[in-house]
GROMACS .gro file of C-alpha atoms in nm:
model
  122
    1GLN     CA    1   0.000   0.000   0.000
    2VAL     CA    2   0.121   0.350  -0.085
    3HIS     CA    3   0.025   0.685   0.062
    4VAL     CA    4   0.087   1.011  -0.120
    5VAL     CA    5   0.044   1.338   0.068
    6GLU     CA    6   0.079   1.692  -0.065
    7SER     CA    7   0.154   1.990   0.157
    8GLY     CA    8   0.254   2.353   0.130
    9GLY     CA    9  -0.058   2.505  -0.019
   10GLY     CA   10  -0.219   2.818   0.117
   11LEU     CA   11  -0.324   3.174   0.050
   12VAL     CA   12  -0.072   3.411  -0.107
   13GLN     CA   13  -0.086   3.749  -0.276
   14ALA     CA   14  -0.019   3.785  -0.645
   15GLY     CA   15   0.354   3.798  -0.710
   16GLY     CA   16   0.428   3.579  -0.410
   17SER     CA   17   0.576   3.231  -0.385
   18LEU     CA   18   0.485   2.893  -0.247
   19ARG     CA   19   0.666   2.561  -0.235
   20LEU     CA   20   0.458   2.247  -0.258
   21SER     CA   21   0.585   1.912  -0.136
   22CYS     CA   22   0.457   1.565  -0.210
   23ALA     CA   23   0.578   1.275   0.001
   24ALA     CA   24   0.514   0.911  -0.073
   25SER     CA   25   0.533   0.629   0.181
   26GLY     CA   26   0.463   0.258   0.197
   27ASN     CA   27   0.567  -0.017  -0.044
   28ILE     CA   28   0.820   0.167  -0.258
   29PHE     CA   29   1.117   0.017  -0.437
   30SER     CA   30   1.173   0.291  -0.694
   31PHE     CA   31   1.010   0.583  -0.873
   32ARG     CA   32   0.971   0.660  -1.239
   33ASP     CA   33   0.799   0.981  -1.351
   34MET     CA   34   0.661   1.234  -1.104
   35ALA     CA   35   0.425   1.517  -1.186
   36TRP     CA   36   0.211   1.799  -1.059
   37TYR     CA   37  -0.140   1.866  -1.189
   38ARG     CA   38  -0.401   2.121  -1.095
   39GLN     CA   39  -0.775   2.151  -1.118
   40GLY     CA   40  -0.970   2.472  -1.081
   41PRO     CA   41  -1.343   2.495  -1.005
   42GLY     CA   42  -1.543   2.360  -1.294
   43GLN     CA   43  -1.228   2.285  -1.490
   44GLN     CA   44  -1.056   1.970  -1.606
   45ARG     CA   45  -0.740   1.855  -1.433
   46GLU     CA   46  -0.438   1.982  -1.624
   47MET     CA   47  -0.069   1.896  -1.618
   48VAL     CA   48   0.150   2.162  -1.461
   49ALA     CA   49   0.495   2.003  -1.458
   50THR     CA   50   0.657   1.662  -1.494
   51ILE     CA   51   0.998   1.521  -1.412
   52THR     CA   52   1.129   1.189  -1.539
   53GLY     CA   53   1.344   0.942  -1.352
   54GLY     CA   54   1.642   1.085  -1.536
   55GLY     CA   55   1.558   1.438  -1.428
   56SER     CA   56   1.416   1.575  -1.752
   57THR     CA   57   1.143   1.830  -1.692
   58HIS     CA   58   0.844   1.955  -1.886
   59TYR     CA   59   0.615   2.245  -1.804
   60ALA     CA   60   0.279   2.376  -1.913
   61ASN     CA   61   0.323   2.695  -2.115
   62SER     CA   62   0.127   2.889  -1.855
   63VAL     CA   63   0.387   2.823  -1.583
   64LYS     CA   64   0.716   2.817  -1.776
   65GLY     CA   65   0.975   3.041  -1.619
   66ARG     CA   66   0.776   3.071  -1.296
   67PHE     CA   67   0.746   2.715  -1.161
   68THR     CA   68   1.022   2.461  -1.098
   69ILE     CA   69   0.971   2.091  -1.035
   70SER     CA   70   1.237   1.888  -0.855
   71ARG     CA   71   1.264   1.550  -0.687
   72ASP     CA   72   1.452   1.387  -0.402
   73ASP     CA   73   1.417   1.013  -0.447
   74PRO     CA   74   1.591   0.913  -0.119
   75LYS     CA   75   1.328   1.123   0.058
   76ASN     CA   76   1.045   0.988  -0.162
   77THR     CA   77   0.949   1.348  -0.234
   78VAL     CA   78   0.872   1.572  -0.529
   79TYR     CA   79   0.855   1.950  -0.502
   80LEU     CA   80   0.699   2.235  -0.694
   81GLN     CA   81   0.849   2.579  -0.640
   82MET     CA   82   0.600   2.839  -0.755
   83ASN     CA   83   0.714   3.197  -0.802
   84SER     CA   84   0.545   3.507  -0.941
   85LEU     CA   85   0.208   3.357  -0.865
   86LYS     CA   86  -0.098   3.489  -1.045
   87PRO     CA   87  -0.467   3.473  -0.951
   88GLU     CA   88  -0.520   3.231  -1.239
   89ASP     CA   89  -0.288   2.985  -1.063
   90THR     CA   90  -0.559   2.936  -0.801
   91SER     CA   91  -0.643   2.565  -0.802
   92VAL     CA   92  -0.620   2.243  -0.611
   93TYR     CA   93  -0.277   2.100  -0.686
   94TYR     CA   94  -0.229   1.724  -0.705
   95CYS     CA   95   0.085   1.520  -0.736
   96ASN     CA   96   0.115   1.196  -0.926
   97VAL     CA   97   0.399   0.950  -0.881
   98GLU     CA   98   0.478   0.628  -1.062
   99ILE     CA   99   0.603   0.366  -0.817
  100ARG     CA  100   0.754   0.022  -0.857
  101PRO     CA  101   0.652  -0.148  -0.533
  102THR     CA  102   0.912  -0.426  -0.512
  103SER     CA  103   1.232  -0.533  -0.684
  104SER     CA  104   1.046  -0.824  -0.839
  105SER     CA  105   0.770  -0.605  -0.983
  106ARG     CA  106   0.799  -0.515  -1.350
  107ILE     CA  107   0.517  -0.264  -1.335
  108TYR     CA  108   0.505   0.096  -1.217
  109PHE     CA  109   0.176   0.195  -1.058
  110SER     CA  110   0.035   0.546  -1.071
  111HIS     CA  111  -0.061   0.704  -0.739
  112TRP     CA  112  -0.237   1.035  -0.667
  113GLY     CA  113  -0.239   1.250  -0.359
  114GLN     CA  114  -0.548   1.410  -0.213
  115GLY     CA  115  -0.457   1.759  -0.330
  116THR     CA  116  -0.360   2.086  -0.167
  117GLN     CA  117  -0.540   2.417  -0.222
  118VAL     CA  118  -0.347   2.712  -0.360
  119THR     CA  119  -0.528   3.046  -0.360
  120VAL     CA  120  -0.369   3.357  -0.510
  121SER     CA  121  -0.535   3.688  -0.428
  122SER     CA  122  -0.513   3.990  -0.657
   0.00000   0.00000   0.00000
């Protein structure tokens, strides 16, 4: 069993910064891709940033140059540093991690956290 928990959300003024963390625990042998998504009210969930096992990153156009995704595999954690926040960044942010549970497993399973609210005031 795997638990994924996001933290670091909150209320911030436009132009401010927040750092989100996502920690995984449980049956974990290794990670593959990690990612952050967000979902605003009445909107579909959208990809914000991804990072591969090799460290390659990809960002949504709307956050390029402002957000930075990073990972610390020994700590089972992925981060999202968000700078120059805008009101349109207001959403619930979710992390997704791909986990290989044991050394004998050939499959990576996708796990989601419960989300953390980010609210940016104008």
